[in-house]
CSV table of C-alpha atoms in Angstrom, one decimal:
chain,number,residue,atom,x,y,z
A,1,MET,CA,35.1,10.9,-8.0
A,2,THR,CA,36.4,9.4,-5.2
A,3,TRP,CA,33.5,6.6,-2.8
A,4,ASP,CA,32.9,7.5,0.8
A,5,TRP,CA,31.1,4.6,2.2
A,6,GLN,CA,32.6,4.5,5.6
A,7,VAL,CA,30.7,7.4,6.0
A,8,PHE,CA,28.1,5.2,7.5
A,9,LEU,CA,30.1,4.3,10.0
A,10,ASN,CA,29.9,8.7,11.2
A,11,ASP,CA,28.1,9.4,14.4
A,12,ASP,CA,25.6,11.5,13.2
A,13,GLY,CA,25.2,13.9,16.2
A,14,SER,CA,23.1,11.7,18.1
A,15,GLY,CA,25.4,8.4,19.7
A,16,ARG,CA,24.1,6.7,16.1
A,17,THR,CA,26.5,6.0,13.3
A,18,TYR,CA,24.7,6.7,9.8
A,19,LEU,CA,23.9,3.6,9.4
A,20,GLN,CA,21.5,2.9,12.2
A,21,TRP,CA,20.2,5.8,11.7
A,22,MET,CA,19.3,4.5,7.5
A,23,MET,CA,17.7,1.2,10.0
A,24,ASP,CA,16.3,3.0,11.9
A,25,ALA,CA,14.1,4.5,8.7
A,26,TRP,CA,14.1,1.7,6.6
A,27,SER,CA,12.4,0.1,10.1
A,28,TRP,CA,9.6,3.3,9.8
A,29,THR,CA,9.4,3.0,5.7
A,30,LEU,CA,8.7,-0.7,6.2
A,31,ALA,CA,6.0,-0.1,9.1
A,32,VAL,CA,4.2,2.8,7.4
A,33,ALA,CA,3.9,0.6,4.5
A,34,GLY,CA,2.9,-2.3,6.0
A,35,CYS,CA,0.2,-0.9,8.7
A,36,SER,CA,-1.5,0.9,5.3
A,37,TRP,CA,-1.4,-2.3,3.4
A,38,VAL,CA,-3.7,-3.2,6.4
A,39,VAL,CA,-6.1,-0.4,5.9
A,40,ALA,CA,-5.6,-0.6,2.1
A,41,VAL,CA,-6.4,-3.8,1.2
A,42,SER,CA,-9.5,-4.0,4.2
A,43,LEU,CA,-11.6,-1.0,2.9
A,44,GLY,CA,-10.0,-2.0,-0.6
A,45,GLY,CA,-11.9,-5.9,-0.1
A,46,ILE,CA,-14.9,-4.4,0.9
A,47,MET,CA,-15.7,-1.4,-1.8
A,48,GLY,CA,-14.6,-3.3,-4.2
A,49,THR,CA,-17.4,-6.0,-3.2
A,50,LEU,CA,-20.1,-3.4,-3.0
A,51,ARG,CA,-19.8,-2.0,-6.3
A,52,THR,CA,-20.9,-5.3,-7.2
A,53,LEU,CA,-23.8,-6.1,-4.9
A,54,PRO,CA,-26.5,-7.1,-6.6
A,55,ASN,CA,-30.2,-5.0,-5.7
A,56,SER,CA,-28.0,-2.7,-3.8
A,57,PRO,CA,-27.8,0.3,-5.8
A,58,TRP,CA,-27.2,2.8,-2.9
A,59,LEU,CA,-24.4,0.8,-1.7
A,60,VAL,CA,-22.8,0.9,-5.5
A,61,ARG,CA,-22.8,4.3,-5.5
A,62,LEU,CA,-21.7,4.6,-1.7
A,63,ALA,CA,-18.3,2.5,-2.6
A,64,ASN,CA,-18.1,4.0,-7.1
A,65,VAL,CA,-18.1,7.6,-4.7
A,66,TRP,CA,-15.5,6.0,-2.1
A,67,VAL,CA,-13.4,4.9,-5.5
A,68,GLU,CA,-13.7,8.5,-7.2
A,69,LEU,CA,-12.5,10.4,-4.5
A,70,PHE,CA,-9.8,9.0,-2.8
A,71,ARG,CA,-8.8,7.9,-6.5
A,72,ASN,CA,-8.7,11.8,-8.3
A,73,ILE,CA,-6.7,13.9,-5.8
A,74,PRO,CA,-3.1,13.5,-5.7
A,75,LEU,CA,-1.9,10.9,-2.6
A,76,LEU,CA,0.0,13.6,-1.5
A,77,VAL,CA,-2.1,16.9,-1.2
A,78,GLN,CA,-4.1,13.5,1.0
A,79,ILE,CA,-1.0,12.9,3.3
A,80,PHE,CA,-1.5,17.6,3.8
A,81,LEU,CA,-5.0,17.4,4.5
A,82,TRP,CA,-5.3,14.2,7.4
A,83,TYR,CA,-1.9,15.9,8.0
A,84,PHE,CA,-3.0,19.2,8.2
A,85,VAL,CA,-6.7,20.3,8.1
A,86,VAL,CA,-8.1,16.7,9.5
A,87,PRO,CA,-7.1,17.6,12.7
A,88,LYS,CA,-8.2,21.0,12.3
A,89,VAL,CA,-11.3,20.0,11.2
A,90,ILE,CA,-11.7,17.5,13.7
A,91,PRO,CA,-10.8,17.5,17.0
A,92,ALA,CA,-10.4,13.7,18.1
A,93,PHE,CA,-7.5,13.4,15.8
A,94,GLN,CA,-5.7,16.2,17.1
A,95,GLN,CA,-3.9,13.7,19.5
A,96,VAL,CA,-3.7,10.9,16.8
A,97,PRO,CA,0.4,10.6,15.8
A,98,GLY,CA,1.4,11.7,12.4
A,99,PHE,CA,2.4,8.5,12.0
A,100,VAL,CA,-1.5,7.2,12.0
A,101,LEU,CA,-2.2,10.0,10.3
A,102,VAL,CA,0.1,9.3,6.9
A,103,VAL,CA,-0.9,5.7,7.4
A,104,PHE,CA,-4.8,7.1,7.2
A,105,ALA,CA,-3.9,8.9,4.0
A,106,LEU,CA,-1.7,6.1,2.1
A,107,GLY,CA,-4.2,3.7,2.6
A,108,PHE,CA,-6.9,4.9,2.2
A,109,PHE,CA,-5.5,5.7,-1.4
A,110,THR,CA,-4.7,2.8,-1.6
A,111,SER,CA,-7.6,1.3,-1.4
A,112,ALA,CA,-9.5,2.7,-4.2
A,113,ARG,CA,-7.4,1.3,-6.4
A,114,ILE,CA,-7.2,-2.5,-4.7
A,115,ALA,CA,-11.3,-2.0,-5.2
A,116,GLU,CA,-11.0,-1.0,-9.2
A,117,GLN,CA,-9.0,-3.9,-8.9
A,118,VAL,CA,-11.7,-6.4,-7.0
A,119,ARG,CA,-14.5,-5.3,-8.7
A,120,ALA,CA,-13.0,-5.8,-12.2
A,121,GLY,CA,-11.9,-9.3,-10.6
A,122,VAL,CA,-15.0,-10.3,-9.6
A,123,GLN,CA,-17.5,-9.4,-12.1
A,124,ALA,CA,-14.6,-11.4,-14.7
A,125,LEU,CA,-15.7,-14.8,-13.3
A,126,PRO,CA,-18.5,-16.2,-14.6
A,127,LYS,CA,-22.3,-16.2,-14.1
A,128,GLY,CA,-22.3,-19.0,-13.1
A,129,GLN,CA,-20.5,-18.7,-9.7
A,130,ARG,CA,-23.1,-17.1,-8.5
A,131,TYR,CA,-25.0,-18.6,-9.8
A,132,ALA,CA,-24.6,-22.3,-8.6
A,133,GLY,CA,-23.9,-20.0,-4.7
A,134,MET,CA,-27.9,-19.3,-4.5
A,135,ALA,CA,-28.6,-22.7,-6.4
A,136,LEU,CA,-26.8,-24.4,-3.2
A,137,GLY,CA,-28.7,-22.2,-0.9
A,138,PHE,CA,-27.0,-19.2,0.2
A,139,THR,CA,-27.4,-15.4,1.0
A,140,THR,CA,-25.7,-13.2,-0.6
A,141,ALA,CA,-23.2,-12.9,1.7
A,142,GLN,CA,-22.1,-16.8,1.8
A,143,THR,CA,-22.0,-16.5,-1.3
A,144,TYR,CA,-19.1,-14.1,-2.4
A,145,ARG,CA,-17.6,-15.3,1.0
A,146,TYR,CA,-17.5,-19.2,0.3
A,147,VAL,CA,-17.3,-18.8,-3.9
A,148,ILE,CA,-17.1,-15.6,-5.2
A,149,LEU,CA,-14.4,-14.4,-3.3
A,150,PRO,CA,-11.9,-17.0,-3.1
A,151,MET,CA,-12.0,-16.8,-6.8
A,152,ALA,CA,-12.0,-13.1,-7.7
A,153,PHE,CA,-8.9,-13.2,-5.1
A,154,ARG,CA,-7.4,-14.9,-7.4
A,155,ILE,CA,-7.9,-13.2,-10.0
A,156,ILE,CA,-6.4,-9.8,-8.5
A,157,LEU,CA,-3.6,-11.4,-7.3
A,158,PRO,CA,-1.1,-9.5,-10.1
A,159,PRO,CA,-2.5,-6.1,-9.6
A,160,LEU,CA,-2.2,-6.6,-6.2
A,161,THR,CA,0.8,-7.6,-6.3
A,162,SER,CA,2.5,-3.9,-8.3
A,163,GLU,CA,-0.7,-1.9,-5.8
A,164,SER,CA,1.2,-3.5,-2.9
A,165,MET,CA,4.8,-3.0,-4.3
A,166,ASN,CA,3.5,0.9,-5.2
A,167,LEU,CA,2.2,1.8,-2.1
A,168,LEU,CA,5.8,0.9,-0.8
A,169,LYS,CA,7.2,3.0,-2.9
A,170,ASN,CA,4.4,5.4,-2.7
A,171,SER,CA,6.0,5.8,1.4
A,172,SER,CA,8.4,7.7,0.7
A,173,VAL,CA,5.9,10.7,0.8
A,174,ALA,CA,6.3,10.3,4.8
A,175,PHE,CA,8.6,12.4,4.3
A,176,ALA,CA,6.5,15.9,3.5
A,177,VAL,CA,5.1,15.4,6.7
A,178,SER,CA,8.2,15.1,8.8
A,179,ILE,CA,7.4,10.9,9.1
A,180,ALA,CA,11.8,10.2,9.7
A,181,GLU,CA,11.4,7.2,6.9
A,182,LEU,CA,13.8,5.9,4.0
A,183,THR,CA,13.8,9.3,2.1
A,184,MET,CA,14.3,11.5,4.8
A,185,PHE,CA,16.7,9.9,6.1
A,186,ALA,CA,18.1,10.5,2.0
A,187,MET,CA,18.1,14.3,2.6
A,188,GLN,CA,19.0,14.7,5.7
A,189,ALA,CA,22.5,12.1,5.5
A,190,GLN,CA,23.1,13.9,2.0
A,191,GLU,CA,23.0,18.1,3.9
A,192,GLU,CA,25.1,16.7,6.9
A,193,THR,CA,27.7,14.7,4.8
A,194,SER,CA,27.9,16.3,1.6
A,195,ARG,CA,27.9,12.3,0.3
A,196,GLY,CA,25.2,12.6,-1.8
A,197,ILE,CA,26.2,9.5,-3.8
A,198,GLU,CA,26.9,7.2,-1.7
A,199,VAL,CA,23.7,7.6,0.6
A,200,TYR,CA,21.0,7.2,-1.7
A,201,LEU,CA,22.6,5.0,-3.9
A,202,ALA,CA,22.5,2.5,-0.1
A,203,VAL,CA,18.8,4.4,0.6
A,204,THR,CA,18.3,2.6,-3.0
A,205,ILE,CA,19.4,-0.3,-3.6
A,206,LEU,CA,17.1,-1.1,0.5
A,207,TYR,CA,13.8,0.6,-1.2
A,208,ALA,CA,14.7,-2.5,-4.1
A,209,ILE,CA,15.2,-5.0,-1.5
A,210,SER,CA,12.4,-4.2,0.0
A,211,ALA,CA,10.0,-4.1,-2.8
A,212,PHE,CA,11.8,-7.6,-4.7
A,213,ALA,CA,10.6,-9.3,-1.3
A,214,VAL,CA,7.5,-8.1,-1.8
A,215,ASN,CA,7.6,-9.3,-5.1
A,216,ARG,CA,8.8,-12.8,-4.2
A,217,VAL,CA,6.2,-13.1,-1.7
A,218,PHE,CA,3.1,-12.6,-3.6
A,219,GLY,CA,4.6,-14.9,-6.3
A,220,PHE,CA,4.8,-17.7,-3.5
A,221,ILE,CA,1.0,-16.9,-2.5
A,222,GLU,CA,0.1,-16.9,-6.5
A,223,THR,CA,1.4,-20.1,-6.8
A,224,LYS,CA,0.4,-21.9,-3.5
A,225,VAL,CA,-3.4,-21.2,-3.9
A,226,ARG,CA,-3.8,-21.5,-8.0
A,227,ILE,CA,-6.5,-23.2,-8.9
A,228,PRO,CA,-5.3,-25.6,-12.1
A,229,GLY,CA,-6.1,-24.2,-16.0
A,230,PHE,CA,-8.8,-21.6,-14.0
A,231,ILE,CA,-5.6,-19.1,-13.4
A,232,VAL,CA,-2.1,-18.8,-16.0
A,233,ALA,CA,0.9,-19.8,-14.2
A,234,GLY,CA,3.8,-17.3,-14.8
A,235,GLY,CA,5.0,-17.6,-11.8
A,236,THR,CA,6.8,-14.2,-11.2
A,237,GLY,CA,4.4,-12.6,-9.2
A,238,GLY,CA,3.0,-9.7,-10.9
A,239,GLY,CA,5.2,-11.0,-14.2
A,240,HIS,CA,1.3,-11.4,-16.1
C-alpha cells in the first residue's frame, strides 16, 4: 500500500482543490453543530426546568411529552421527517433551507437529552436552596434564575460536555439529506479519487480535533465556574 497525500492538492473539477473542499465541508460541519447546540441548550434548559416546577402539573406533563417524543425517535428518522415530511405538511417550511431543517432536527433531538440532564441537576440540589430563595422573598422564576439554575448548570457541565461532543459527531448524519459536511465530502471524494484511506483519515482527524476543542472549552468553563467544595474537581472537562 502506498500513501498519496498529494491527492488533496488535486483539482476536484470545479476549480478548487480537495483540500479546499474538505475545509469548506469542515466549516459546514461546525456550522450545523454550533447552530444545533444553541437550539438544543435553549430548548433543553427550558424543558428541563419545566419538568421540575412545583405546582405546575400541566407544564411538567408538556415537558415530559417533549422529552419522550424527541428522545425515543432515532435521529436519522427525525432528520428525514423534518426534511421530507414537515415541508409537505406545513407549506411555510417549503421555503426553509435544508440546513435550517437539519439544525432543527439535531437541535430538538439533543434538547430532549439536555432537558433530562437539567432535570437531574435541579433535583440533585438540596431542597434548602429552594427554601432559601423563598425566604428571601423571591418568586419561583427568581428562585430558579438566581439560585437554582446557576448551581444546577455547574453540576451538569460534565455530562453537558459529553452531549456537546456527541452533537458534533451526530452532525455527520446530515449527509443523508445532502448537507455538504465532512462525511458527505469523504464519501464523494473517495469515489472520485479512489484514495479512501487518505480521505477518511483526514476527515477522522478533523472530527477528533473538533471534539477535543469542545472538550477543552468546556473544561476551561468548568474550572472557572466551579464552586470549591461543592463540585468535584476533575480537570478533564467531562471526565468525572
